[in-house]
């Protein structure tokens, strides 16, 4: 009679499997989309994510943002709530040149099945697309409806930067700014410049904040910022020069098809003639 345990035993080779590759961010978002808390689904088919799945989805969104490397924008989730992200946008040209505008991205609790996340500036921004009372950006111009797995928060940030370069008057929230832009552009530019100046004066006022991820600014300090500024001025050439000074003239290479490292002095000079 055969041993029943022998039937259950298999060789290590038969059960060994290779680990699957790490999925990209789009795949991770799709996976998070499938991990819906079915108990909270409504009759209309709108699902609410459990707290765990919501956190997973937002982490994937932040990883996507880091991969985009958007110029002129810095954004980071709050340390107290992943539904609030702190951001700042730097404007380099146009009517709002040299502007530094701090804002918050407010994400709905049923993300990504809910409405478009809000973008709220910390102070008033004289702009046709920004509400002069609530400081809220009109995101509906760029996103009529938030589409899961299609729209991402990095796209929302890109739109936030874009409004300072290309102004859309199709559905303004600030009629005064819209009228000036359309009828008296020089006066509009003067108001925009005044807005930039006001923001610069308020930028350094907040020194301490209960959230450690809140973006604060400090005035230039030579002992702290001077060395960093000098390195930025030198650029890549200066960095390479430093590395050469540290390493001298030594060079090393890896032989093709081998892990053996050898010097660039492959042949020693011979005293013998040809």
mmCIF file of C-alpha atoms in Angstrom:
data_model
loop_
_atom_site.group_PDB
_atom_site.id
_atom_site.type_symbol
_atom_site.label_atom_id
_atom_site.label_comp_id
_atom_site.label_asym_id
_atom_site.label_seq_id
_atom_site.Cartn_x
_atom_site.Cartn_y
_atom_site.Cartn_z
ATOM 1 C CA UNK A 1 0.000 0.000 0.000
ATOM 2 C CA UNK A 2 1.444 3.304 -1.009
ATOM 3 C CA UNK A 3 2.153 5.972 1.541
ATOM 4 C CA UNK A 4 -0.452 8.792 1.235
ATOM 5 C CA UNK A 5 2.153 11.331 2.319
ATOM 6 C CA UNK A 6 4.314 10.453 -0.659
ATOM 7 C CA UNK A 7 1.574 11.600 -2.977
ATOM 8 C CA UNK A 8 1.546 14.984 -1.302
ATOM 9 C CA UNK A 9 5.284 15.452 -1.518
ATOM 10 C CA UNK A 10 6.692 17.057 -4.617
ATOM 11 C CA UNK A 11 10.188 17.929 -5.593
ATOM 12 C CA UNK A 12 11.425 21.516 -5.051
ATOM 13 C CA UNK A 13 11.910 21.918 -8.786
ATOM 14 C CA UNK A 14 8.277 21.200 -9.515
ATOM 15 C CA UNK A 15 6.967 23.857 -7.182
ATOM 16 C CA UNK A 16 9.619 26.507 -7.718
ATOM 17 C CA UNK A 17 8.360 29.603 -9.469
ATOM 18 C CA UNK A 18 9.931 32.834 -10.534
ATOM 19 C CA UNK A 19 8.662 35.992 -8.853
ATOM 20 C CA UNK A 20 6.633 38.217 -11.189
ATOM 21 C CA UNK A 21 8.033 41.557 -12.241
ATOM 22 C CA UNK A 22 7.086 44.611 -10.187
ATOM 23 C CA UNK A 23 4.077 46.224 -11.934
ATOM 24 C CA UNK A 24 4.288 49.782 -13.178
ATOM 25 C CA UNK A 25 2.239 52.590 -11.662
ATOM 26 C CA UNK A 26 -0.649 52.286 -14.122
ATOM 27 C CA UNK A 27 -0.935 48.585 -13.318
ATOM 28 C CA UNK A 28 -0.869 49.321 -9.602
ATOM 29 C CA UNK A 29 -3.677 51.824 -10.005
ATOM 30 C CA UNK A 30 -5.692 49.257 -11.925
ATOM 31 C CA UNK A 31 -5.074 46.748 -9.130
ATOM 32 C CA UNK A 32 -6.228 49.271 -6.557
ATOM 33 C CA UNK A 33 -9.311 49.869 -8.661
ATOM 34 C CA UNK A 34 -10.245 46.186 -8.339
ATOM 35 C CA UNK A 35 -9.790 46.162 -4.577
ATOM 36 C CA UNK A 36 -13.107 47.894 -3.922
ATOM 37 C CA UNK A 37 -14.970 47.466 -0.665
ATOM 38 C CA UNK A 38 -18.104 45.831 -2.076
ATOM 39 C CA UNK A 39 -20.013 46.305 1.174
ATOM 40 C CA UNK A 40 -20.064 50.052 0.674
ATOM 41 C CA UNK A 41 -21.164 49.979 -2.972
ATOM 42 C CA UNK A 42 -24.257 52.034 -3.712
ATOM 43 C CA UNK A 43 -27.146 51.092 -5.963
ATOM 44 C CA UNK A 44 -25.791 53.461 -8.601
ATOM 45 C CA UNK A 45 -22.564 51.550 -8.840
ATOM 46 C CA UNK A 46 -20.451 54.219 -7.147
ATOM 47 C CA UNK A 47 -17.976 52.459 -4.865
ATOM 48 C CA UNK A 48 -16.256 53.813 -1.779
ATOM 49 C CA UNK A 49 -12.726 52.636 -1.152
ATOM 50 C CA UNK A 50 -11.820 51.260 2.211
ATOM 51 C CA UNK A 51 -9.172 53.262 4.000
ATOM 52 C CA UNK A 52 -6.464 50.742 3.086
ATOM 53 C CA UNK A 53 -7.280 50.769 -0.623
ATOM 54 C CA UNK A 54 -7.582 54.551 -0.659
ATOM 55 C CA UNK A 55 -4.105 54.885 0.833
ATOM 56 C CA UNK A 56 -2.726 52.432 -1.723
ATOM 57 C CA UNK A 57 -4.279 54.359 -4.599
ATOM 58 C CA UNK A 58 -2.922 57.687 -3.338
ATOM 59 C CA UNK A 59 0.569 56.231 -2.879
ATOM 60 C CA UNK A 60 0.468 55.064 -6.485
ATOM 61 C CA UNK A 61 -0.629 58.554 -7.544
ATOM 62 C CA UNK A 62 2.271 60.148 -5.685
ATOM 63 C CA UNK A 63 4.726 57.733 -7.312
ATOM 64 C CA UNK A 64 3.323 58.725 -10.702
ATOM 65 C CA UNK A 65 3.840 62.382 -9.798
ATOM 66 C CA UNK A 66 7.474 61.757 -8.876
ATOM 67 C CA UNK A 67 8.089 60.016 -12.192
ATOM 68 C CA UNK A 68 6.734 62.968 -14.190
ATOM 69 C CA UNK A 69 9.292 65.426 -12.738
ATOM 70 C CA UNK A 70 7.088 68.418 -13.547
ATOM 71 C CA UNK A 71 9.206 71.579 -13.881
ATOM 72 C CA UNK A 72 8.188 74.528 -11.713
ATOM 73 C CA UNK A 73 5.952 72.492 -9.371
ATOM 74 C CA UNK A 74 6.599 70.925 -6.009
ATOM 75 C CA UNK A 75 3.890 68.928 -4.227
ATOM 76 C CA UNK A 76 3.831 66.548 -1.262
ATOM 77 C CA UNK A 77 1.033 64.833 0.696
ATOM 78 C CA UNK A 78 0.260 66.129 4.159
ATOM 79 C CA UNK A 79 1.750 64.193 7.061
ATOM 80 C CA UNK A 80 -1.627 64.323 8.812
ATOM 81 C CA UNK A 81 -3.984 63.413 5.988
ATOM 82 C CA UNK A 82 -3.267 61.794 2.644
ATOM 83 C CA UNK A 83 -6.360 63.569 1.268
ATOM 84 C CA UNK A 84 -4.561 66.917 1.492
ATOM 85 C CA UNK A 85 -1.463 67.659 -0.583
ATOM 86 C CA UNK A 86 0.637 70.801 -0.190
ATOM 87 C CA UNK A 87 1.950 72.362 -3.363
ATOM 88 C CA UNK A 88 3.793 75.376 -4.705
ATOM 89 C CA UNK A 89 4.122 76.546 -8.302
ATOM 90 C CA UNK A 90 6.904 78.781 -9.638
ATOM 91 C CA UNK A 91 6.102 80.922 -12.703
ATOM 92 C CA UNK A 92 9.055 81.813 -14.901
ATOM 93 C CA UNK A 93 7.580 83.991 -17.643
ATOM 94 C CA UNK A 94 4.475 85.846 -18.767
ATOM 95 C CA UNK A 95 2.227 88.201 -16.808
ATOM 96 C CA UNK A 96 2.873 86.283 -13.556
ATOM 97 C CA UNK A 97 6.642 86.017 -14.000
ATOM 98 C CA UNK A 98 8.562 85.404 -10.737
ATOM 99 C CA UNK A 99 5.331 84.404 -9.043
ATOM 100 C CA UNK A 100 5.457 81.803 -6.271
ATOM 101 C CA UNK A 101 1.979 80.532 -5.408
ATOM 102 C CA UNK A 102 1.280 78.091 -2.603
ATOM 103 C CA UNK A 103 -1.820 75.885 -2.791
ATOM 104 C CA UNK A 104 -3.519 72.763 -1.487
ATOM 105 C CA UNK A 105 -4.945 69.824 -3.395
ATOM 106 C CA UNK A 106 -8.042 68.590 -1.566
ATOM 107 C CA UNK A 107 -8.926 65.027 -2.567
ATOM 108 C CA UNK A 108 -12.460 63.616 -2.016
ATOM 109 C CA UNK A 109 -12.858 60.719 0.407
ATOM 110 C CA UNK A 110 -14.264 58.427 -2.300
ATOM 111 C CA UNK A 111 -11.328 59.027 -4.643
ATOM 112 C CA UNK A 112 -10.987 58.060 -7.456
ATOM 113 C CA UNK A 113 -14.741 57.557 -7.899
ATOM 114 C CA UNK A 114 -15.667 61.023 -6.687
ATOM 115 C CA UNK A 115 -15.525 64.507 -8.123
ATOM 116 C CA UNK A 116 -12.453 66.306 -9.410
ATOM 117 C CA UNK A 117 -9.979 67.114 -6.584
ATOM 118 C CA UNK A 118 -9.991 70.786 -5.595
ATOM 119 C CA UNK A 119 -7.066 73.172 -5.936
ATOM 120 C CA UNK A 120 -7.247 75.969 -3.360
ATOM 121 C CA UNK A 121 -4.645 78.728 -3.197
ATOM 122 C CA UNK A 122 -3.509 79.912 0.201
ATOM 123 C CA UNK A 123 -4.161 83.580 -0.582
ATOM 124 C CA UNK A 124 -5.986 85.593 -3.210
ATOM 125 C CA UNK A 125 -4.739 85.250 -6.796
ATOM 126 C CA UNK A 126 -5.854 87.873 -9.323
ATOM 127 C CA UNK A 127 -6.698 85.493 -12.140
ATOM 128 C CA UNK A 128 -9.829 84.881 -14.248
ATOM 129 C CA UNK A 129 -9.895 81.183 -13.292
ATOM 130 C CA UNK A 130 -9.509 81.685 -9.524
ATOM 131 C CA UNK A 131 -12.442 82.574 -7.276
ATOM 132 C CA UNK A 132 -11.573 85.881 -5.522
ATOM 133 C CA UNK A 133 -13.397 84.851 -2.311
ATOM 134 C CA UNK A 134 -12.632 81.142 -1.841
ATOM 135 C CA UNK A 135 -9.303 81.189 -3.773
ATOM 136 C CA UNK A 136 -10.446 78.001 -5.514
ATOM 137 C CA UNK A 137 -9.244 77.197 -9.025
ATOM 138 C CA UNK A 138 -11.870 76.391 -11.642
ATOM 139 C CA UNK A 139 -10.719 72.842 -12.332
ATOM 140 C CA UNK A 140 -13.896 72.051 -14.268
ATOM 141 C CA UNK A 141 -12.439 73.849 -17.281
ATOM 142 C CA UNK A 142 -9.775 71.199 -17.569
ATOM 143 C CA UNK A 143 -11.610 68.224 -16.100
ATOM 144 C CA UNK A 144 -15.358 68.084 -16.688
ATOM 145 C CA UNK A 145 -15.489 64.714 -14.914
ATOM 146 C CA UNK A 146 -12.826 62.781 -13.070
ATOM 147 C CA UNK A 147 -12.243 59.494 -14.876
ATOM 148 C CA UNK A 148 -10.745 56.690 -12.844
ATOM 149 C CA UNK A 149 -7.498 55.259 -14.304
ATOM 150 C CA UNK A 150 -7.546 58.006 -16.954
ATOM 151 C CA UNK A 151 -7.082 61.203 -14.950
ATOM 152 C CA UNK A 152 -4.260 61.547 -12.436
ATOM 153 C CA UNK A 153 -3.276 64.136 -9.860
ATOM 154 C CA UNK A 154 -0.099 65.019 -11.757
ATOM 155 C CA UNK A 155 -2.328 66.116 -14.654
ATOM 156 C CA UNK A 156 -4.238 68.360 -12.258
ATOM 157 C CA UNK A 157 -0.966 69.955 -11.150
ATOM 158 C CA UNK A 158 0.065 70.439 -14.754
ATOM 159 C CA UNK A 159 -3.233 72.212 -15.398
ATOM 160 C CA UNK A 160 -2.653 74.414 -12.329
ATOM 161 C CA UNK A 161 0.664 75.579 -13.763
ATOM 162 C CA UNK A 162 -0.775 75.997 -17.261
ATOM 163 C CA UNK A 163 -3.411 78.561 -16.240
ATOM 164 C CA UNK A 164 -0.650 81.098 -15.519
ATOM 165 C CA UNK A 165 0.743 80.793 -19.041
ATOM 166 C CA UNK A 166 -2.393 80.261 -21.127
ATOM 167 C CA UNK A 167 -5.457 82.038 -19.750
ATOM 168 C CA UNK A 168 -8.875 80.626 -20.638
ATOM 169 C CA UNK A 169 -11.854 83.002 -20.449
ATOM 170 C CA UNK A 170 -14.553 80.477 -21.369
ATOM 171 C CA UNK A 171 -15.996 80.268 -17.837
ATOM 172 C CA UNK A 172 -14.216 82.768 -15.541
ATOM 173 C CA UNK A 173 -14.707 82.926 -11.782
ATOM 174 C CA UNK A 174 -13.203 86.399 -11.442
ATOM 175 C CA UNK A 175 -15.074 88.668 -13.856
ATOM 176 C CA UNK A 176 -12.953 91.724 -13.070
ATOM 177 C CA UNK A 177 -9.775 89.912 -14.043
ATOM 178 C CA UNK A 178 -11.429 88.460 -17.142
ATOM 179 C CA UNK A 179 -12.655 91.866 -18.326
ATOM 180 C CA UNK A 180 -9.269 93.496 -17.794
ATOM 181 C CA UNK A 181 -7.511 90.682 -19.658
ATOM 182 C CA UNK A 182 -9.864 91.075 -22.606
ATOM 183 C CA UNK A 183 -10.199 94.873 -22.728
ATOM 184 C CA UNK A 184 -7.108 96.359 -21.053
ATOM 185 C CA UNK A 185 -4.248 93.908 -21.071
ATOM 186 C CA UNK A 186 -1.681 96.428 -19.796
ATOM 187 C CA UNK A 187 -3.784 97.093 -16.713
ATOM 188 C CA UNK A 188 -4.239 93.339 -16.281
ATOM 189 C CA UNK A 189 -0.470 92.846 -16.332
ATOM 190 C CA UNK A 190 -0.064 95.579 -13.710
ATOM 191 C CA UNK A 191 -2.578 93.853 -11.435
ATOM 192 C CA UNK A 192 -0.915 90.489 -12.008
ATOM 193 C CA UNK A 193 2.478 91.970 -11.123
ATOM 194 C CA UNK A 194 1.006 93.498 -7.975
ATOM 195 C CA UNK A 195 -0.393 90.073 -7.092
ATOM 196 C CA UNK A 196 3.060 88.512 -7.497
ATOM 197 C CA UNK A 197 4.551 91.167 -5.206
ATOM 198 C CA UNK A 198 1.915 90.556 -2.525
ATOM 199 C CA UNK A 199 2.651 86.837 -2.573
ATOM 200 C CA UNK A 200 6.382 87.438 -2.223
ATOM 201 C CA UNK A 201 5.757 89.534 0.905
ATOM 202 C CA UNK A 202 3.579 86.816 2.456
ATOM 203 C CA UNK A 203 5.753 83.884 1.443
ATOM 204 C CA UNK A 204 8.105 84.082 4.444
ATOM 205 C CA UNK A 205 5.519 84.914 7.111
ATOM 206 C CA UNK A 206 4.727 81.307 8.041
ATOM 207 C CA UNK A 207 7.647 79.990 10.070
ATOM 208 C CA UNK A 208 6.064 77.160 12.036
ATOM 209 C CA UNK A 209 3.220 74.858 11.050
ATOM 210 C CA UNK A 210 1.671 71.875 12.848
ATOM 211 C CA UNK A 211 2.101 69.745 9.718
ATOM 212 C CA UNK A 212 5.788 68.937 9.122
ATOM 213 C CA UNK A 213 5.114 68.528 5.383
ATOM 214 C CA UNK A 214 3.788 72.061 5.005
ATOM 215 C CA UNK A 215 5.979 73.998 2.583
ATOM 216 C CA UNK A 216 7.729 76.898 4.314
ATOM 217 C CA UNK A 217 10.290 79.341 2.949
ATOM 218 C CA UNK A 218 13.137 81.196 4.610
ATOM 219 C CA UNK A 219 15.148 84.187 3.458
ATOM 220 C CA UNK A 220 18.611 83.669 1.993
ATOM 221 C CA UNK A 221 21.284 82.752 4.535
ATOM 222 C CA UNK A 222 24.840 82.678 3.247
ATOM 223 C CA UNK A 223 26.109 79.971 5.573
ATOM 224 C CA UNK A 224 23.237 77.616 4.722
ATOM 225 C CA UNK A 225 22.332 78.410 1.130
ATOM 226 C CA UNK A 226 25.648 79.800 -0.134
ATOM 227 C CA UNK A 227 27.423 76.469 -0.754
ATOM 228 C CA UNK A 228 24.357 75.051 -2.515
ATOM 229 C CA UNK A 229 24.082 78.135 -4.719
ATOM 230 C CA UNK A 230 27.747 77.874 -5.676
ATOM 231 C CA UNK A 231 27.346 74.229 -6.686
ATOM 232 C CA UNK A 232 24.321 75.107 -8.804
ATOM 233 C CA UNK A 233 26.302 77.843 -10.536
ATOM 234 C CA UNK A 234 29.168 75.503 -11.316
ATOM 235 C CA UNK A 235 26.759 72.966 -12.748
ATOM 236 C CA UNK A 236 27.725 69.591 -14.147
ATOM 237 C CA UNK A 237 31.175 70.740 -15.276
ATOM 238 C CA UNK A 238 32.111 71.749 -11.771
ATOM 239 C CA UNK A 239 30.830 68.484 -10.345
ATOM 240 C CA UNK A 240 32.848 66.456 -12.827
ATOM 241 C CA UNK A 241 35.915 68.542 -12.019
ATOM 242 C CA UNK A 242 35.485 67.790 -8.324
ATOM 243 C CA UNK A 243 35.231 64.079 -9.015
ATOM 244 C CA UNK A 244 38.388 64.169 -11.121
ATOM 245 C CA UNK A 245 40.257 65.976 -8.350
ATOM 246 C CA UNK A 246 39.148 63.408 -5.796
ATOM 247 C CA UNK A 247 39.948 60.420 -8.000
ATOM 248 C CA UNK A 248 43.053 61.786 -9.711
ATOM 249 C CA UNK A 249 43.851 60.399 -13.135
ATOM 250 C CA UNK A 250 42.930 56.856 -12.208
ATOM 251 C CA UNK A 251 40.487 55.039 -14.453
ATOM 252 C CA UNK A 252 39.056 51.577 -14.358
ATOM 253 C CA UNK A 253 36.999 49.511 -16.742
ATOM 254 C CA UNK A 254 35.139 46.228 -16.796
ATOM 255 C CA UNK A 255 36.098 43.698 -19.446
ATOM 256 C CA UNK A 256 33.345 42.810 -21.908
ATOM 257 C CA UNK A 257 31.577 39.629 -20.831
ATOM 258 C CA UNK A 258 33.377 39.591 -17.502
ATOM 259 C CA UNK A 259 33.129 41.070 -14.024
ATOM 260 C CA UNK A 260 36.902 41.565 -13.846
ATOM 261 C CA UNK A 261 37.945 45.170 -13.293
ATOM 262 C CA UNK A 262 41.229 46.242 -14.767
ATOM 263 C CA UNK A 263 43.207 49.448 -15.188
ATOM 264 C CA UNK A 264 43.440 51.434 -18.387
ATOM 265 C CA UNK A 265 47.174 50.633 -18.426
ATOM 266 C CA UNK A 266 46.687 47.273 -20.070
ATOM 267 C CA UNK A 267 50.154 46.896 -21.594
ATOM 268 C CA UNK A 268 53.414 47.543 -19.838
ATOM 269 C CA UNK A 269 56.123 49.139 -21.958
ATOM 270 C CA UNK A 270 58.568 46.606 -23.321
ATOM 271 C CA UNK A 271 62.275 47.166 -23.633
ATOM 272 C CA UNK A 272 62.551 44.680 -26.445
ATOM 273 C CA UNK A 273 62.382 45.858 -30.018
ATOM 274 C CA UNK A 274 59.882 44.595 -32.586
#
